[in-house]
CSV table of C-alpha atoms and ligand atoms in Angstrom, one decimal:
chain,number,residue,atom,x,y,z
D,113,MET,CA,34.7,23.8,0.8
D,114,PRO,CA,31.7,24.2,3.2
D,115,TYR,CA,33.7,25.7,6.1
D,116,ALA,CA,33.2,29.3,7.0
D,117,ILE,CA,36.7,29.8,8.3
D,118,SER,CA,39.1,31.0,5.6
D,119,TYR,CA,42.4,32.8,6.1
D,120,ASN,CA,42.2,36.6,5.4
D,121,PHE,CA,44.5,37.2,2.5
D,122,GLU,CA,44.0,41.0,2.8
D,123,MET,CA,46.5,40.8,5.7
D,124,PRO,CA,49.9,39.5,4.9
D,125,ALA,CA,50.9,36.4,6.8
D,126,ARG,CA,53.6,37.0,9.4
D,127,VAL,CA,55.9,34.6,11.0
D,128,LEU,CA,58.3,35.5,13.8
D,129,ILE,CA,61.5,33.6,14.2
D,130,ILE,CA,62.7,34.4,17.8
D,131,ASP,CA,66.0,33.4,19.2
D,132,ALA,CA,65.6,31.4,22.3
D,133,PRO,CA,68.9,29.7,23.4
D,134,SER,CA,67.5,27.6,26.2
D,135,TYR,CA,64.6,26.7,28.4
D,136,GLN,CA,66.1,28.4,31.4
D,137,ASP,CA,64.4,31.7,30.8
D,138,VAL,CA,61.8,32.0,28.0
D,139,SER,CA,60.0,35.0,29.4
D,140,GLY,CA,61.3,37.4,26.8
D,141,PRO,CA,60.5,35.2,23.7
D,142,ILE,CA,57.1,34.3,25.1
D,143,SER,CA,56.3,37.9,25.9
D,144,ARG,CA,57.2,38.9,22.3
D,145,ALA,CA,55.1,35.9,21.0
D,146,LEU,CA,52.0,36.9,22.9
D,147,GLN,CA,52.1,40.5,21.6
D,148,GLU,CA,50.7,38.8,18.4
D,149,LEU,CA,47.5,38.2,20.4
D,150,PRO,CA,46.3,41.7,20.7
D,151,GLY,CA,43.3,43.0,22.6
D,152,ASP,CA,41.8,42.7,26.0
D,153,LEU,CA,42.0,39.1,27.3
D,154,ARG,CA,40.1,39.7,30.5
D,155,ALA,CA,37.4,37.1,30.9
D,156,LYS,CA,38.4,35.4,27.7
D,157,LYS,CA,38.6,31.6,27.9
D,158,VAL,CA,41.9,30.6,26.3
D,159,LEU,CA,42.7,27.0,25.5
D,160,VAL,CA,46.5,26.4,25.6
D,161,LYS,CA,47.1,23.3,23.5
D,162,PRO,CA,50.6,21.8,23.8
D,163,ASN,CA,51.7,18.7,22.0
D,164,ILE,CA,51.6,16.0,24.6
D,165,LEU,CA,52.3,13.0,22.5
D,166,GLY,CA,52.6,10.6,25.4
D,167,ALA,CA,54.0,10.1,28.9
D,168,HIS,CA,57.5,11.4,28.1
D,169,ALA,CA,59.9,13.2,30.5
D,170,PRO,CA,60.9,16.7,29.3
D,171,GLU,CA,64.5,15.6,28.5
D,172,LYS,CA,63.2,13.2,25.8
D,173,GLY,CA,62.2,16.1,23.7
D,174,VAL,CA,59.0,14.5,22.5
D,175,ASP,CA,56.3,16.7,24.1
D,176,THR,CA,56.2,20.5,24.3
D,177,HIS,CA,58.7,21.6,27.0
D,178,PRO,CA,56.9,22.5,30.2
D,179,ALA,CA,58.9,25.7,30.5
D,180,ILE,CA,57.1,27.1,27.5
D,181,VAL,CA,53.7,26.0,28.8
D,182,ARG,CA,54.4,27.5,32.3
D,183,GLU,CA,55.4,30.9,30.8
D,184,VAL,CA,52.5,31.1,28.4
D,185,VAL,CA,50.0,30.3,31.2
D,186,LYS,CA,51.6,32.9,33.5
D,187,GLN,CA,51.6,35.7,30.9
D,188,LEU,CA,48.0,34.9,29.7
D,189,GLN,CA,46.8,34.9,33.3
D,190,ALA,CA,48.6,38.2,33.9
D,191,ARG,CA,46.5,39.7,31.1
D,192,GLY,CA,43.3,38.4,32.8
D,193,ALA,CA,42.5,35.4,30.7
D,194,GLU,CA,40.8,32.2,32.0
D,195,VAL,CA,43.3,29.6,30.9
D,196,TRP,CA,42.7,25.9,30.2
D,197,VAL,CA,45.6,23.6,29.3
D,198,GLY,CA,45.0,20.3,27.6
D,199,ASP,CA,45.7,17.9,24.8
D,200,ASN,CA,44.4,14.5,23.7
D,201,SER,CA,47.6,12.5,24.0
D,202,GLY,CA,48.5,9.6,21.8
D,203,ILE,CA,45.9,7.8,19.8
D,204,GLY,CA,44.0,5.3,21.9
D,205,GLY,CA,43.2,5.4,25.5
D,206,TYR,CA,41.0,8.1,27.0
D,207,GLY,CA,42.8,7.7,30.3
D,208,ALA,CA,46.2,8.4,28.9
D,209,ASN,CA,45.8,12.2,28.9
D,210,GLU,CA,46.4,12.9,32.6
D,211,ARG,CA,49.2,10.3,32.9
D,212,SER,CA,51.0,11.9,29.9
D,213,ALA,CA,50.5,15.4,31.1
D,214,LYS,CA,52.0,14.4,34.5
D,215,ALA,CA,55.1,12.7,33.0
D,216,SER,CA,55.7,15.5,30.6
D,217,GLY,CA,55.8,18.1,33.4
D,218,ILE,CA,52.9,20.0,31.8
D,219,LEU,CA,50.4,19.1,34.5
D,220,GLU,CA,52.6,20.9,37.1
D,221,ALA,CA,53.5,23.7,34.6
D,222,SER,CA,49.9,24.5,34.0
D,223,GLY,CA,49.6,25.9,37.5
D,224,GLY,CA,46.2,24.3,38.2
D,225,CYS,CA,44.8,25.1,34.7
D,226,TYR,CA,45.1,21.6,33.4
D,227,ARG,CA,42.0,19.9,32.1
D,228,ASN,CA,41.6,16.3,30.9
D,229,ILE,CA,39.9,17.4,27.6
D,230,ALA,CA,39.1,13.8,26.7
D,231,LEU,CA,36.4,13.7,29.4
D,232,ASN,CA,34.3,16.3,27.7
D,233,GLY,CA,33.9,15.2,24.1
D,234,LYS,CA,31.2,16.3,21.7
D,235,GLU,CA,30.3,14.7,18.4
D,236,ILE,CA,30.2,17.2,15.6
D,237,ASN,CA,29.3,17.1,11.9
D,238,PHE,CA,32.7,16.6,10.2
D,239,LYS,CA,33.3,17.7,6.6
D,240,SER,CA,35.7,15.1,5.5
D,241,ARG,CA,35.9,12.3,2.9
D,242,PHE,CA,36.9,10.0,5.7
D,243,SER,CA,34.1,10.5,8.2
D,244,ASP,CA,31.0,12.6,8.5
D,245,LYS,CA,31.1,12.7,12.4
D,246,LEU,CA,34.0,13.3,14.8
D,247,VAL,CA,34.2,13.5,18.5
D,248,VAL,CA,36.3,16.5,19.6
D,249,SER,CA,37.0,18.1,22.9
D,250,ARG,CA,34.3,20.5,24.0
D,251,GLU,CA,37.0,23.0,25.1
D,252,VAL,CA,38.1,23.3,21.5
D,253,LEU,CA,34.6,24.4,20.5
D,254,GLU,CA,34.0,26.6,23.5
D,255,ALA,CA,37.3,28.5,23.9
D,256,ASP,CA,37.3,32.1,22.8
D,257,LEU,CA,40.9,31.8,21.8
D,258,ILE,CA,43.2,28.8,21.1
D,259,VAL,CA,47.0,29.2,21.6
D,260,SER,CA,48.7,26.1,20.1
D,261,LEU,CA,52.1,25.1,21.4
D,262,PRO,CA,53.5,22.4,19.1
D,263,ARG,CA,57.1,21.1,19.1
D,264,PHE,CA,59.5,21.4,16.2
D,265,LYS,CA,59.7,17.8,15.0
D,266,THR,CA,59.8,15.5,12.0
D,267,HIS,CA,57.1,12.9,11.5
D,268,SER,CA,57.5,9.6,9.7
D,269,LEU,CA,54.1,10.0,7.9
D,270,THR,CA,53.6,13.7,7.4
D,271,VAL,CA,57.3,14.6,7.2
D,272,LEU,CA,56.9,17.5,9.7
D,273,THR,CA,54.7,17.9,12.7
D,274,GLY,CA,54.3,21.5,13.7
D,275,ALA,CA,51.4,24.0,13.7
D,276,VAL,CA,48.8,22.3,11.5
D,277,LYS,CA,49.4,18.8,12.8
D,278,ASN,CA,49.2,19.8,16.4
D,279,THR,CA,45.5,20.4,15.9
D,280,PHE,CA,44.9,16.7,15.2
D,281,GLY,CA,44.8,16.5,19.0
D,282,TYR,CA,41.4,18.2,18.9
D,283,ALA,CA,40.0,14.7,18.2
D,284,VAL,CA,39.4,12.6,21.3
D,285,GLY,CA,41.1,9.2,22.0
D,286,GLY,CA,40.1,6.5,19.5
D,287,GLU,CA,38.8,9.1,17.0
D,288,LYS,CA,42.4,9.7,15.8
D,289,SER,CA,42.8,6.0,15.4
D,290,ARG,CA,39.7,5.7,13.3
D,291,LEU,CA,40.8,8.5,11.0
D,292,HIS,CA,44.2,6.9,10.7
D,293,LEU,CA,42.6,3.7,9.5
D,294,ARG,CA,40.3,5.4,7.0
D,295,ALA,CA,43.0,7.8,5.7
D,296,ALA,CA,45.8,5.2,5.6
D,297,ASN,CA,48.2,6.5,3.0
D,298,PHE,CA,50.4,9.5,3.4
D,299,ALA,CA,48.4,11.7,1.0
D,300,ASP,CA,45.0,10.8,2.5
D,301,PHE,CA,46.3,11.3,6.0
D,302,GLY,CA,47.6,14.7,5.1
D,303,GLU,CA,44.1,15.6,4.0
D,304,ALA,CA,42.5,14.2,7.2
D,305,VAL,CA,44.9,16.3,9.2
D,306,VAL,CA,43.7,19.5,7.4
D,307,ASP,CA,40.1,18.4,7.9
D,308,VAL,CA,40.6,18.4,11.6
D,309,PHE,CA,42.6,21.6,11.6
D,310,GLN,CA,39.8,23.3,9.7
D,311,ILE,CA,37.3,22.7,12.6
D,312,ARG,CA,39.1,25.4,14.5
D,313,PRO,CA,42.4,26.9,13.3
D,314,PRO,CA,44.3,28.2,16.3
D,315,ASP,CA,44.4,32.0,16.9
D,316,LEU,CA,48.1,31.8,17.7
D,317,THR,CA,50.8,29.2,17.3
D,318,ILE,CA,54.0,29.2,19.3
D,319,LEU,CA,56.3,26.5,18.1
D,320,ASP,CA,58.8,25.1,20.5
D,321,GLY,CA,62.0,24.8,18.5
D,322,ILE,CA,64.6,25.3,21.2
D,323,ILE,CA,65.4,21.6,21.1
D,324,ALA,CA,64.0,20.1,17.9
D,325,MET,CA,63.7,16.5,16.7
D,326,GLU,CA,65.1,15.3,13.4
D,327,GLY,CA,65.1,11.9,11.7
D,328,TYR,CA,62.3,9.5,12.6
D,329,GLY,CA,60.1,11.7,14.7
D,330,PRO,CA,57.7,12.3,16.3
D,331,ASN,CA,58.9,9.9,19.0
D,332,ASN,CA,62.0,8.1,17.9
D,333,GLY,CA,64.1,10.8,16.2
D,334,THR,CA,67.3,12.5,17.3
D,335,LEU,CA,67.3,15.7,19.4
D,336,ARG,CA,68.9,18.7,17.8
D,337,LYS,CA,69.4,22.1,19.2
D,338,VAL,CA,67.8,24.8,17.0
D,339,GLY,CA,67.3,27.6,19.6
D,340,LYS,CA,64.3,29.2,18.0
D,341,ILE,CA,60.7,29.8,18.8
D,342,LEU,CA,58.4,30.3,15.7
D,343,VAL,CA,55.2,32.3,16.1
D,344,SER,CA,52.3,33.1,13.8
D,345,SER,CA,48.6,33.6,13.8
D,346,ASP,CA,48.7,31.7,10.4
D,347,ALA,CA,49.5,28.1,11.3
D,348,VAL,CA,50.0,27.2,7.6
D,349,ALA,CA,52.5,30.0,7.0
D,350,LEU,CA,54.4,28.9,10.1
D,351,ASP,CA,54.7,25.3,8.8
D,352,ARG,CA,55.8,26.7,5.4
D,353,VAL,CA,58.6,28.5,7.1
D,354,MET,CA,59.5,25.5,9.2
D,355,ALA,CA,59.7,23.4,6.0
D,356,GLU,CA,62.1,26.0,4.5
D,357,MET,CA,64.3,25.8,7.6
D,358,VAL,CA,64.7,22.1,7.4
D,359,GLY,CA,64.9,21.9,3.6
D,360,ALA,CA,61.7,19.9,3.1
D,361,PRO,CA,59.9,20.2,-0.3
D,362,ALA,CA,56.8,22.1,0.9
D,363,GLU,CA,55.1,21.8,-2.4
D,364,LYS,CA,55.0,18.0,-2.0
D,365,ILE,CA,53.9,17.8,1.6
D,366,PRO,CA,50.3,16.7,1.5
D,367,PHE,CA,48.9,18.7,4.5
D,368,LEU,CA,50.6,21.9,3.2
D,369,LYS,CA,49.3,21.3,-0.3
D,370,VAL,CA,45.7,20.7,0.9
D,371,ALA,CA,45.8,23.6,3.4
D,372,GLY,CA,47.1,26.0,0.7
D,373,ALA,CA,44.5,24.8,-1.9
D,374,ARG,CA,41.7,25.4,0.6
D,375,LYS,CA,43.1,28.9,1.4
D,376,LEU,CA,43.5,28.2,5.1
D,377,GLY,CA,46.8,30.0,5.2
D,378,GLU,CA,49.7,31.2,3.2
D,379,THR,CA,52.0,28.7,1.5
D,380,ASP,CA,53.8,31.1,-0.8
D,381,LEU,CA,57.0,32.0,1.0
D,382,LYS,CA,57.3,35.3,-0.9
D,383,ARG,CA,54.1,36.5,0.5
D,384,ILE,CA,55.1,35.7,4.1
D,385,GLU,CA,56.5,38.6,6.1
D,386,ILE,CA,59.2,37.2,8.3
D,387,GLU,CA,60.5,38.9,11.4
D,388,GLY,CA,63.8,37.4,12.4
D,389,LYS,CA,66.4,35.5,10.4
D,390,LEU,CA,65.2,32.6,8.2
D,391,GLU,CA,68.1,30.3,7.8
D,392,ARG,CA,68.4,26.7,6.6
D,393,ILE,CA,69.5,24.3,9.4
D,394,PRO,CA,72.5,22.5,7.9
D,395,GLY,CA,72.1,18.8,7.3
D,396,PHE,CA,68.7,18.5,9.1
D,397,LYS,CA,67.6,14.9,8.8
D,398,LEU,CA,64.2,14.2,7.4
D,399,PRO,CA,62.4,10.9,7.4
D,400,LEU,CA,62.3,8.9,4.3
D,401,SER,CA,58.7,8.9,3.0
D,402,PRO,CA,57.0,9.0,-0.4
D,403,VAL,CA,57.1,12.7,-0.1
D,404,MET,CA,60.8,12.8,0.3
D,405,ALA,CA,61.7,10.2,-2.2
D,406,PRO,CA,64.5,11.4,-4.4
D,407,ILE,CA,63.4,9.0,-7.1
D,408,GLY,CA,59.9,10.5,-7.7
D,409,GLN,CA,56.6,9.6,-6.1
D,410,MET,CA,55.3,7.4,-8.9
D,411,PHE,CA,58.3,5.1,-8.8
D,412,TYR,CA,58.3,5.2,-5.0
D,413,ARG,CA,54.7,4.0,-4.9
D,414,PHE,CA,55.7,1.0,-7.0
D,415,LEU,CA,58.6,0.3,-4.8
D,416,TYR,CA,56.8,1.1,-1.5
D,417,PRO,CA,55.7,-2.4,-0.6
D,418,PHE,CA,59.4,-3.5,-0.8
D,419,ILE,CA,61.1,-0.6,0.9
D,420,ARG,CA,58.2,0.4,3.2
D,421,VAL,CA,59.3,1.9,6.4
D,422,ARG,CA,58.0,-0.5,9.1
D,423,PRO,CA,57.6,-0.5,12.8
D,424,GLN,CA,59.8,-3.0,14.6
D,425,VAL,CA,59.7,-4.0,18.2
D,426,ASN,CA,63.0,-3.9,20.2
D,427,GLY,CA,62.3,-6.8,22.6
D,428,GLY,CA,65.0,-5.6,25.0
D,429,LEU,CA,63.2,-2.4,25.6
D,430,CYS,CA,59.6,-3.6,25.5
D,431,THR,CA,57.8,-4.0,28.8
D,432,ALA,CA,54.7,-5.6,27.3
D,433,CYS,CA,52.6,-2.7,28.7
D,434,GLY,CA,50.1,-2.9,25.8
D,435,ASP,CA,49.9,0.8,24.9
D,436,CYS,CA,50.9,0.1,21.3
D,437,LYS,CA,48.2,-2.5,21.0
D,438,LYS,CA,45.6,0.0,22.2
D,439,ALA,CA,46.9,2.5,19.7
D,440,CYS,CA,47.0,0.3,16.6
D,441,PRO,CA,44.0,1.1,14.4
D,442,ALA,CA,44.6,-2.0,12.3
D,443,GLY,CA,44.6,-4.6,15.1
D,444,ALA,CA,48.1,-5.6,14.0
D,445,ILE,CA,49.7,-5.9,17.4
D,446,THR,CA,49.4,-8.7,19.9
D,447,ILE,CA,51.2,-8.9,23.3
D,448,ASP,CA,53.0,-12.0,24.4
D,449,LYS,CA,56.2,-11.6,26.4
D,450,THR,CA,56.7,-8.5,24.2
D,451,ALA,CA,54.7,-6.8,21.5
D,452,ARG,CA,54.5,-8.5,18.2
D,453,ILE,CA,53.4,-6.8,15.0
D,454,ASP,CA,51.7,-8.6,12.1
D,455,LEU,CA,53.2,-6.8,9.2
D,456,ASP,CA,50.5,-8.1,6.8
D,457,LYS,CA,47.9,-6.2,8.7
D,458,CYS,CA,50.1,-3.1,9.4
D,459,ILE,CA,49.1,0.1,7.5
D,460,ALA,CA,52.3,1.9,8.5
D,461,CYS,CA,50.6,4.7,10.4
D,462,TYR,CA,53.2,4.7,13.2
D,463,CYS,CA,50.7,5.2,15.9
D,464,CYS,CA,52.4,2.4,17.9
D,465,ASN,CA,55.7,4.3,17.6
D,466,GLU,CA,53.9,7.4,19.0
D,467,ALA,CA,52.2,5.5,21.8
D,468,CYS,CA,55.3,3.7,23.1
D,469,THR,CA,56.9,5.6,25.9
D,470,TYR,CA,59.8,3.1,26.2
D,471,GLN,CA,61.0,3.9,22.6
D,472,ALA,CA,60.7,0.1,22.0
D,473,ILE,CA,59.1,0.6,18.6
D,474,GLN,CA,61.5,1.7,16.0
D,475,ILE,CA,60.8,2.7,12.4
D,476,LYS,CA,62.8,0.5,10.1
D,477,SER,CA,62.8,-0.1,6.3
D,478,ARG,CA,62.7,-3.7,5.0
D,479,VAL,CA,65.8,-2.8,2.9
D,480,ARG,CA,67.9,-1.0,5.5
D,481,ASN,CA,70.7,-0.2,3.1
D,482,PHE,CA,68.2,1.6,0.8
D,483,LEU,CA,66.9,3.5,3.8
D,484,GLY,CA,70.4,4.5,4.8
D,485,PHE,CA,71.1,5.6,1.3
D,486,GLY,CA,67.9,7.6,1.1
D,487,GLN,CA,68.5,9.3,4.5
D,488,LYS,CA,72.0,10.2,3.5
D,489,MET,CA,70.8,11.8,0.3
D,490,ILE,CA,68.2,13.8,2.0
D,491,SER,CA,70.4,15.3,4.6
D,492,SER,CA,73.3,15.9,2.2
D,493,ARG,CA,70.8,17.7,-0.1
D,494,ASN,CA,70.0,20.0,2.8
D,495,LYS,CA,73.7,20.6,3.4
D,496,LYS,CA,74.1,21.8,-0.1
D,497,ALA,CA,71.2,24.2,0.1
C,126,SF4,S1,56.3,-1.9,22.4
C,126,SF4,FE1,56.2,-0.2,23.8
C,126,SF4,S2,54.0,0.3,24.0
C,126,SF4,FE2,54.2,-1.8,23.0
C,126,SF4,S3,54.0,-3.2,24.7
C,126,SF4,FE3,56.2,-2.8,24.4
C,126,SF4,S4,56.7,-1.2,25.8
C,126,SF4,FE4,54.5,-1.2,25.6
C,127,SF4,S1,51.5,-1.9,13.8
C,127,SF4,FE1,51.3,-0.8,11.9
C,127,SF4,S2,49.1,-0.3,11.8
C,127,SF4,FE2,49.5,-0.8,13.9
C,127,SF4,S3,50.0,1.2,14.9
C,127,SF4,FE3,51.9,0.3,14.3
C,127,SF4,S4,52.3,1.2,12.3
C,127,SF4,FE4,50.1,1.5,12.7
């Protein structure tokens, strides 16, 4: 690959699993986490990049919890860093960033360091099969250090959304939508996620797993207390450990496969030094996807058109705000009294599900019984492990 950045395999990858029972006081866990960022931070420009998926209140468990952001900012500033906080929320509108940061509590938690990083995009040459140009936030390119703060969640398309996937938010507004359209299936999208990650892997990732999301994340899943913060300077190794914790088949998850093949981080669990206790979370529910299919991916591909997991609008919750329409890369949504989805146009990217702050778009299979069966098998397999 033409990129200069490659993980240094001379140094063993290290992942910290830190106990963090609640958001009430995270100063100890964050202090331990930031020890992984050695050196003098005075006058260093540090971009703190939470996962602000949309305008969700903290108790919804969708965005990074503001308590984590507040403490990271405070401790970085105490070490003399110039801190910027920002994320490109959702998938469509450039104006959504500030609204989402405000609703999530992160605008306030940033203590005046918040930046709307969508306002300062720069088009770069992008080494990807899906596009040769990409507009990314200038802060991503200009920061001396990036501290990424994803949330521990499942994802209906990529199975997990953690350290690597959080960097997809480097891309500004509609750029994410454009990539979704060009990399429309689960394998291609996994590769596109790594293409973006490779622009600038974060220097440190602190994963908010105090309250995680299982099932059909990243927006519509079920909250689950895990009580952990995961930390690493190797984002790929961190995601590999997260996959182990939830019982996901790491060797089949496209973004982990691609990142490992490109040597962007460690995917071999035996070569990852773990500080803390690595334990399987019993019965953690994963989304049904081609990756997770218990019947094998080839067969699943054949069946996919029939059992495909689809977005569905709950008319009772829909306010006809139009955010899903703006987010849809396939132009499959129209707004009448409620949102309506043309399933013939839908590419099952779930951007609408991410964009809807009213949880009015749910992810459903055409054959619900099959989906229920699959979900049960996946979680019971975890229980046995
Ligand atoms: S489904 Fe959600 S995002 Fe779409 S119009 Fe309805 S409330 Fe808005
Ligand atoms: S309607 Fe389909 S194509 Fe459009 S955003 Fe939703 S999942 Fe993606």
